[in-house]
Coordinates of C-alpha atoms and ligand atoms in Angstrom, one line a residue:
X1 CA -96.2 -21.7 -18.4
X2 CA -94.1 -21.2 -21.6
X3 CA -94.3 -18.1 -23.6
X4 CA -97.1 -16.9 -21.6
X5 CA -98.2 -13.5 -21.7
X6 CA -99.5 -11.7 -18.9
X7 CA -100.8 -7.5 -18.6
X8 CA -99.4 -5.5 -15.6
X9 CA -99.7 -2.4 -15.1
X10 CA -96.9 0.3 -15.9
X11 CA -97.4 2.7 -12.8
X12 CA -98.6 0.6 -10.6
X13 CA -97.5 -3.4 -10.9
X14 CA -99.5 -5.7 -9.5
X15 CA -96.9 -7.8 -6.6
X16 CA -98.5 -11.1 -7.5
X17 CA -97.5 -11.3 -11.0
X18 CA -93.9 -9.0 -9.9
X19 CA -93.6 -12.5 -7.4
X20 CA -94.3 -15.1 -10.2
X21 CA -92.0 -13.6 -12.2
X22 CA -89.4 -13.1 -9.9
X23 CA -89.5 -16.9 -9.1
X24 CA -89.5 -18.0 -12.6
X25 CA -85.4 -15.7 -12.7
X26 CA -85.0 -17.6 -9.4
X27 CA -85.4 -20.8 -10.9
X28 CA -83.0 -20.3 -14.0
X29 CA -86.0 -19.0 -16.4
X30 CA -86.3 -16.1 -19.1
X31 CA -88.9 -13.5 -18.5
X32 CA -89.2 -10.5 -21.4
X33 CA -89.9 -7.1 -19.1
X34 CA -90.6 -4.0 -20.3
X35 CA -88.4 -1.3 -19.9
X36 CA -88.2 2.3 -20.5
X37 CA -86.3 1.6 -24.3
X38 CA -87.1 -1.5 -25.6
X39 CA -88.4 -5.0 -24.0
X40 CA -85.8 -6.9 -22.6
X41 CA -85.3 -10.9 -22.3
X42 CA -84.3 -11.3 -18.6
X43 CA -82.5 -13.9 -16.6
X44 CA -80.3 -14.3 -13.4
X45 CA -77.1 -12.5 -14.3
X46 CA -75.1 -14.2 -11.6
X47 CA -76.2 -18.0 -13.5
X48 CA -74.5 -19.1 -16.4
X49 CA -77.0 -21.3 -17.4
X50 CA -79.3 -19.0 -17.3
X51 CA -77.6 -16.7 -19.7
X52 CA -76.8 -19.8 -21.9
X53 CA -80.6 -19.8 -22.4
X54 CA -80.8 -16.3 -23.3
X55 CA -77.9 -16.8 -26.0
X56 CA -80.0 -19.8 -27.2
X57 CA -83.8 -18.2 -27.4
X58 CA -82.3 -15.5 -29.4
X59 CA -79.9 -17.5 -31.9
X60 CA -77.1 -14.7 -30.3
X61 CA -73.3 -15.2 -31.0
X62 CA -71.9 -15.9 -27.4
X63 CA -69.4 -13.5 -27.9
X64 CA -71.7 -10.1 -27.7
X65 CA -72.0 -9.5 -23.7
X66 CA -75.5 -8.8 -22.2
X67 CA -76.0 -6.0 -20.4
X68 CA -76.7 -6.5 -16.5
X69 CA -79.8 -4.4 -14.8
X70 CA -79.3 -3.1 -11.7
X71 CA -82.4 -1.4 -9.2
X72 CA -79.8 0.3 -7.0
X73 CA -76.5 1.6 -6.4
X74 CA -75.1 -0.9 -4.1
X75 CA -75.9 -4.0 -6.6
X76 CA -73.2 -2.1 -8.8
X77 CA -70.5 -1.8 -6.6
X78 CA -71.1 -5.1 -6.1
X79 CA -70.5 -6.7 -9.7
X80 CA -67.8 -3.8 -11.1
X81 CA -65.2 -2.0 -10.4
X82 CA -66.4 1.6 -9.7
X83 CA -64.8 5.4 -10.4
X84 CA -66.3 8.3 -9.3
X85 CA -66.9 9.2 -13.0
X86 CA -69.1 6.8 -13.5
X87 CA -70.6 7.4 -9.9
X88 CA -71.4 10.7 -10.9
X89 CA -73.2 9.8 -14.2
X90 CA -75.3 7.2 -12.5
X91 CA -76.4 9.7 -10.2
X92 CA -77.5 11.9 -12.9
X93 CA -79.0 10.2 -15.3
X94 CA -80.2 6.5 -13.6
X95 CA -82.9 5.4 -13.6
X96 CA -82.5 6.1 -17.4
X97 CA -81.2 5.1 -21.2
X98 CA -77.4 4.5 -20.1
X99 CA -75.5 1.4 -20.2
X100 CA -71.8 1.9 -18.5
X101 CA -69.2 -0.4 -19.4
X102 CA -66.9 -1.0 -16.2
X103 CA -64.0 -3.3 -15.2
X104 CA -66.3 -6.3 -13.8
X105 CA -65.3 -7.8 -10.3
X106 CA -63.6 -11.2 -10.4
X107 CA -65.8 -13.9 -10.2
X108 CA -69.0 -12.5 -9.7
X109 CA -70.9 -12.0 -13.2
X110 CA -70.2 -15.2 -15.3
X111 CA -68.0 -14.7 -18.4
X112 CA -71.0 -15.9 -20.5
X113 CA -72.9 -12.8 -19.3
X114 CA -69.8 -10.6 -20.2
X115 CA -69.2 -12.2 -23.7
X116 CA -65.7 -13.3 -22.5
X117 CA -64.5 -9.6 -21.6
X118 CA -62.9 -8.4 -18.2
X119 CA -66.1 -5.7 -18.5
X120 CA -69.4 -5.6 -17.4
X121 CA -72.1 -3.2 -19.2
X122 CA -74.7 -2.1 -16.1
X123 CA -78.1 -0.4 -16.6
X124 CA -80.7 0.9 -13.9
X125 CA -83.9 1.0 -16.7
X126 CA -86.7 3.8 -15.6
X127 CA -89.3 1.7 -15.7
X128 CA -91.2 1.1 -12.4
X129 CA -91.7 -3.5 -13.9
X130 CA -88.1 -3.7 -14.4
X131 CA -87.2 -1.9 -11.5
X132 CA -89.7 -3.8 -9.1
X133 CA -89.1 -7.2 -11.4
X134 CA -85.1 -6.8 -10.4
X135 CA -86.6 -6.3 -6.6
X136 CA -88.6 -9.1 -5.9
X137 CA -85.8 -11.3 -8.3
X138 CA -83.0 -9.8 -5.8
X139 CA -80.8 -10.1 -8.3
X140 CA -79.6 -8.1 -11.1
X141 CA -81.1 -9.5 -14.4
X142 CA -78.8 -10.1 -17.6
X143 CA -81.7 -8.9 -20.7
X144 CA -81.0 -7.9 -24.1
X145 CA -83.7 -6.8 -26.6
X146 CA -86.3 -9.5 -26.5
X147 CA -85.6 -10.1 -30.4
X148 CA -84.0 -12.9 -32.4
X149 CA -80.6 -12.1 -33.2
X150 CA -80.4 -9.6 -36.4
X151 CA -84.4 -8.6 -36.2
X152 CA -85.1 -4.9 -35.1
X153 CA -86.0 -4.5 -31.4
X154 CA -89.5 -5.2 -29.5
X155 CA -91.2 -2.2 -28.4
X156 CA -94.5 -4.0 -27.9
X157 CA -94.8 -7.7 -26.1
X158 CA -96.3 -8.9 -28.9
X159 CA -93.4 -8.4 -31.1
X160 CA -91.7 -10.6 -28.0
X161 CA -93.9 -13.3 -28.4
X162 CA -93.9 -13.2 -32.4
X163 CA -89.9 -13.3 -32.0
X164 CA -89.4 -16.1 -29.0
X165 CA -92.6 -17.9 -28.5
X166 CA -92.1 -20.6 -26.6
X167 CA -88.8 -20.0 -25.8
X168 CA -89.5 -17.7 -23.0
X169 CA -91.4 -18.8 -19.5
X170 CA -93.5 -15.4 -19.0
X171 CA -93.7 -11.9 -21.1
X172 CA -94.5 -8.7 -18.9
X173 CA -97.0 -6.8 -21.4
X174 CA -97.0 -3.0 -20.0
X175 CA -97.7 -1.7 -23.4
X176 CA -95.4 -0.2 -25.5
X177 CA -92.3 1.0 -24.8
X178 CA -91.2 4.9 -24.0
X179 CA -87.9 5.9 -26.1
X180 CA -88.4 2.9 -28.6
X181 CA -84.7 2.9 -29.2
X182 CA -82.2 1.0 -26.7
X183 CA -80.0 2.6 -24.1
X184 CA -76.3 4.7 -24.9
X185 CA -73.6 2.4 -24.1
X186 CA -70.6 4.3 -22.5
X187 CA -67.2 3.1 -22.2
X188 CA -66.2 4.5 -18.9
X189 CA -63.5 1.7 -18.1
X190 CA -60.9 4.2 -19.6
X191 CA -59.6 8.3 -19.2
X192 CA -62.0 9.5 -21.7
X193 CA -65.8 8.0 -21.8
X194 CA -66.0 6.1 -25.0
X195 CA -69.4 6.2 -27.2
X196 CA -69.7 2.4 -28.2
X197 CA -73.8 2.9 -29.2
X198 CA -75.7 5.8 -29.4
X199 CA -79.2 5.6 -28.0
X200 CA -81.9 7.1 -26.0
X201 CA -79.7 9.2 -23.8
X202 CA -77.5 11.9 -26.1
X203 CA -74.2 12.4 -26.3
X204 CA -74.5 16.2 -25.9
X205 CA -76.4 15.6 -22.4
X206 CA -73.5 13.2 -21.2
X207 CA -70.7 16.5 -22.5
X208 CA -73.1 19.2 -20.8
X209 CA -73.0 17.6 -17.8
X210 CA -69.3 15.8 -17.6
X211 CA -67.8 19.2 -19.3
X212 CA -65.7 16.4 -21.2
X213 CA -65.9 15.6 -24.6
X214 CA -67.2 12.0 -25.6
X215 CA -65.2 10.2 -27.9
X216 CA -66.2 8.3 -31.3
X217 CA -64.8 4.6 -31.0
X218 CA -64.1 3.8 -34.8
X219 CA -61.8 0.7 -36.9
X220 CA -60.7 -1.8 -35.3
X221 CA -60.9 -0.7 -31.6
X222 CA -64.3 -0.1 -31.6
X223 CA -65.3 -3.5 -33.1
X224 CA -62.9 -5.0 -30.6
X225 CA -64.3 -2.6 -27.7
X226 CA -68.5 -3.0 -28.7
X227 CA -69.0 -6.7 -30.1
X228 CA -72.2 -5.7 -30.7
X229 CA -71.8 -3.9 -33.2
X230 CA -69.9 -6.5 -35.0
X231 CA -73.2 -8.0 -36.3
X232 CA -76.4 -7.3 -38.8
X233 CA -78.5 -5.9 -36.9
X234 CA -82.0 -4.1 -36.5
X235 CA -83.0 -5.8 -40.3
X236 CA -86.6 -6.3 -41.7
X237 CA -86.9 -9.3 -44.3
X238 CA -87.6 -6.6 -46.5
X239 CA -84.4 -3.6 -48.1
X240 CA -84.5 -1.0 -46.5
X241 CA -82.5 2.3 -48.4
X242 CA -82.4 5.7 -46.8
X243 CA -82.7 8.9 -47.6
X244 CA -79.6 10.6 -48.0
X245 CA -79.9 12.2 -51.7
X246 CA -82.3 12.1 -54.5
X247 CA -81.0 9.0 -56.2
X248 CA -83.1 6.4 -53.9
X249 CA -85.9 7.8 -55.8
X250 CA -84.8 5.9 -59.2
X251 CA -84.8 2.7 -56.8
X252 CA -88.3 3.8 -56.3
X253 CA -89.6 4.0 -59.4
X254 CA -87.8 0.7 -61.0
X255 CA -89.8 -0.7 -58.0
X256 CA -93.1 0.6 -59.4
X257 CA -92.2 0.2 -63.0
X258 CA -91.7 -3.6 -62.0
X259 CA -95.1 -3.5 -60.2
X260 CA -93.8 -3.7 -56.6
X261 CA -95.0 -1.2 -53.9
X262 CA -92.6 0.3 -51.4
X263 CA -93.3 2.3 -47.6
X264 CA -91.6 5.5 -46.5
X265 CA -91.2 6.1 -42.9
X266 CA -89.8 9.7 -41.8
X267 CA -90.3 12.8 -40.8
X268 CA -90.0 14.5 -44.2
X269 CA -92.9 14.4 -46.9
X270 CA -91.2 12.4 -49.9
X271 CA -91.4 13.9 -53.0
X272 CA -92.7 10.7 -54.6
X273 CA -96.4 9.5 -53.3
X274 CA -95.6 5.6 -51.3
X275 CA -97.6 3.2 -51.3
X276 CA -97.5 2.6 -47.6
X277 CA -96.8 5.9 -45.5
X278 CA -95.6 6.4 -42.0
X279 CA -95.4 10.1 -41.5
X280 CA -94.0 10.8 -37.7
X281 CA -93.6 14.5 -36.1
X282 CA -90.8 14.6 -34.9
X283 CA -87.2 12.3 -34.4
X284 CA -88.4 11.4 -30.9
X285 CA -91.6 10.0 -32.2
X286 CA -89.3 8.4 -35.5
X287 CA -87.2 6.7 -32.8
X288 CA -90.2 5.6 -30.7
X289 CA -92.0 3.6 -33.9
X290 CA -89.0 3.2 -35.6
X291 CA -88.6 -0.2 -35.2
X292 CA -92.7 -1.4 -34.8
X293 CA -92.5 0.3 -38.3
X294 CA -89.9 -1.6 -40.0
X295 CA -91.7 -4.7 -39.0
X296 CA -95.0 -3.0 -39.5
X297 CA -94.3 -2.4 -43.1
X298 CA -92.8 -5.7 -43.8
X299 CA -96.3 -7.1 -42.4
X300 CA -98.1 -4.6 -45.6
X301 CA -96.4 -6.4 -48.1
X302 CA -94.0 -3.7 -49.9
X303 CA -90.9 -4.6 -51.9
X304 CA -88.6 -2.1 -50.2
X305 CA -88.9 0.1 -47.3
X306 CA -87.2 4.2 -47.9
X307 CA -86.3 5.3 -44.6
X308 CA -85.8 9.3 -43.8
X309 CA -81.9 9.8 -42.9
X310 CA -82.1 12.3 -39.8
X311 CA -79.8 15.3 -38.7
X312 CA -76.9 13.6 -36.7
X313 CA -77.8 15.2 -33.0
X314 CA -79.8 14.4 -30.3
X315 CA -81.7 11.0 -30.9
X316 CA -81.1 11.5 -34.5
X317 CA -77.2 10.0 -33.6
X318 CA -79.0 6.7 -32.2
X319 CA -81.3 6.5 -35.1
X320 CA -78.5 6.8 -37.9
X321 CA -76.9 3.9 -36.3
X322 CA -80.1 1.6 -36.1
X323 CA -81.2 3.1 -39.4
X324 CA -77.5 2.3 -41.2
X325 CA -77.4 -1.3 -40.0
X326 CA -81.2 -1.9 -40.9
X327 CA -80.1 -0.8 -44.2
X328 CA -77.1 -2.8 -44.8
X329 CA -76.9 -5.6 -47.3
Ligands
LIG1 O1 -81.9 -0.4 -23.8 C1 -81.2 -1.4 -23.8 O2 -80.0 -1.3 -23.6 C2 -81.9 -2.7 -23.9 C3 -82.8 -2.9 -22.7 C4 -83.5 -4.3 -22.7 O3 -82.1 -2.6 -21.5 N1 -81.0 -3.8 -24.0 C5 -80.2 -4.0 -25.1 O4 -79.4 -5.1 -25.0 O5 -80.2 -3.3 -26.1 P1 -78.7 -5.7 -26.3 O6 -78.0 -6.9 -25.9 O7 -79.6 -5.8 -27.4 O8 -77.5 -4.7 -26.6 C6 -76.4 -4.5 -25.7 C7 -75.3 -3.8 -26.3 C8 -74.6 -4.6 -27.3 O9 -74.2 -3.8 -28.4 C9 -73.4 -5.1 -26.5 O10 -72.3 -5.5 -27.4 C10 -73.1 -4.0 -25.6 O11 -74.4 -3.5 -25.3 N2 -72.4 -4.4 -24.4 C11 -72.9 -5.0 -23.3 N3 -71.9 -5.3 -22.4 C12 -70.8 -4.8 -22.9 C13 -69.4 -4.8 -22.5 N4 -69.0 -5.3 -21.4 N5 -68.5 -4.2 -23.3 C14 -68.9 -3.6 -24.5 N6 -70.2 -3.6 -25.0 C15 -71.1 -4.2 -24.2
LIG2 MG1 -80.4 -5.9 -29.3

């Protein structure tokens, strides 16, 4: 059954293949789900050899934690330690794009899950596959993106297959994937809520409803706090440069002048004609085909890839972040 790809439906999952897949996590095997972000690369978050797998399929350094997916409110209590801050934020925005980070429980989620920390990042996804998947599993499911280490994120199954072929059991296809960019990840462990990765859910939702201001973890800290962010990430095989002043456009036409041919993705008409255009409406649409067009382009061939820098609120602060570390060298 390896790297086989099966359809279910998004609203209304058919309970066979929700059973198969659930005994495939049973049985210490990887299963890419869809959720409400970005497709996720599943296993039995209580199995260590499980998550070894997951580290392995994706060519991940052990030392960035997974984040654990939860389908209800007691599983939680069950694997961290819990404050009523973070019991209020569950409340209000689970099922949704929020990862809390939370003192884990002694001996319950393995330290391979966890990256070696005394935390545990927990997620309820809204997606009714994941949600159901983590039912019939009865267990909460370790998943990060479904991509090789360093590549940008799978918002289609396809992209999961292209990425980990054979080295996952069963991929959920449900089409592609709501938000496009991957959850917020919020320290909560502490007296102030940390921001250790901006995403679907924005920071000025979590401070209009906590009335607190969310703090920027930056230096050392925050490398120390958010391993993730300790690695290349998000990258095409092809440069990516952004947007931020005019200059990029002299990259641009030493590109042409050399006969090469370059894509624009944004929201923004460029004021020099690409050769491959992706023209989106607004940020939420960027961050939905944000990273299907990174790899789309790459696909058409161009020498470099310009990449419209967005405004830094709302989901522009998440797509900044993916957009910076897409671009780095
Ligand atoms: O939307 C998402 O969050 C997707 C879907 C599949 O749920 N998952 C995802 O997982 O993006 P991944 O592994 O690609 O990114 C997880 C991020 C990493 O930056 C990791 O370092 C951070 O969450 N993280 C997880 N557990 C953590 C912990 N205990 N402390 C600090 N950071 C943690
Ligand atoms: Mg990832």
């Amino acid at each position: 059954m390896k790297g086989r790809l099966i359809k279910i439906d998004p609203q209304n999952p058919d309970p066979e293949i929700l059973r198969i897949a659930a005994s495939v996590l049973r049985e210490g095997g990887l299963v890419a789900f869809p959720t409400e972000t970005v497709y996720g690369l599943g296993a039995n978050a209580l199995a260590k050899e499980a998550a070894r797998r997951i580290f392995e399929a994706k060519g991940r350094p052990q030392d960035n934690p997974l984040i654990v997916h939860v389908a209800d409110f007691a599983m939680t209590e069950e694997l961290a330690v819990m404050n009523d801050r973070a019991r209020a934020l569950m409340r209000r925005f689970w099922p949704g794009p929020l990862t809390l980070v939370l003192e884990a429980r002694e001996g319950i989620v393995p330290e391979e899950v966890r990256g070696g920390l005394a935390t545990v990042g927990l997620r309820m996804p809204a997606h009714r596959v994941a949600l159901e998947l983590i039912r019939a599993a009865g267990l909460p499911i370790a998943a990060p993106s479904a991509n090789k280490s360093g590549r940008p994120s799978p918002t289609e199954a396809i992209t999961v297959l292209e990425d980990l072929g054979d080295a996952v059991d069963l991929i959920l296809d449900a089409g592609s994937t709501r938000f496009g960019v991957e959850s917020t990840v919020l320290d909560a462990t502490g007296k102030h809520l940390v921001l250790l990765r901006p995403g679907g859910l924005s920071v000025e939702e979590v401070e209009a409803f906590t009335k607190e201001k969310v703090f920027l973890a930056i230096g050392a800290d925050f490398k120390k706090r958010s391993p993730g962010t300790r690695y290349r990430h998000y990258a095409p095989s092809v440069p990516v440069l952004l947007m931020k002043d005019d200059e990029v456009f002299e990259t641009v036409r030493e590109i042409k002048a050399d006969g090469g041919r370059w894509g624009y993705i944004g929201v923004r008409v460029p004021p020099v004609v690409p050769d491959e255009l992706i023209l989106l409406e607004s940020l939420e649409e960027y961050a939905h085909v944000l990273f299907s067009s990174l790899r789309e382009l790459e696909r058409r061939g161009v020498d470099l890839i310009l990449a419209d820098w967005p405004e830094e609120i709302g989901i522009g602060r998440a797509l900044r972040d993916r957009l910076s570390r897409a671009a780095e060298k």
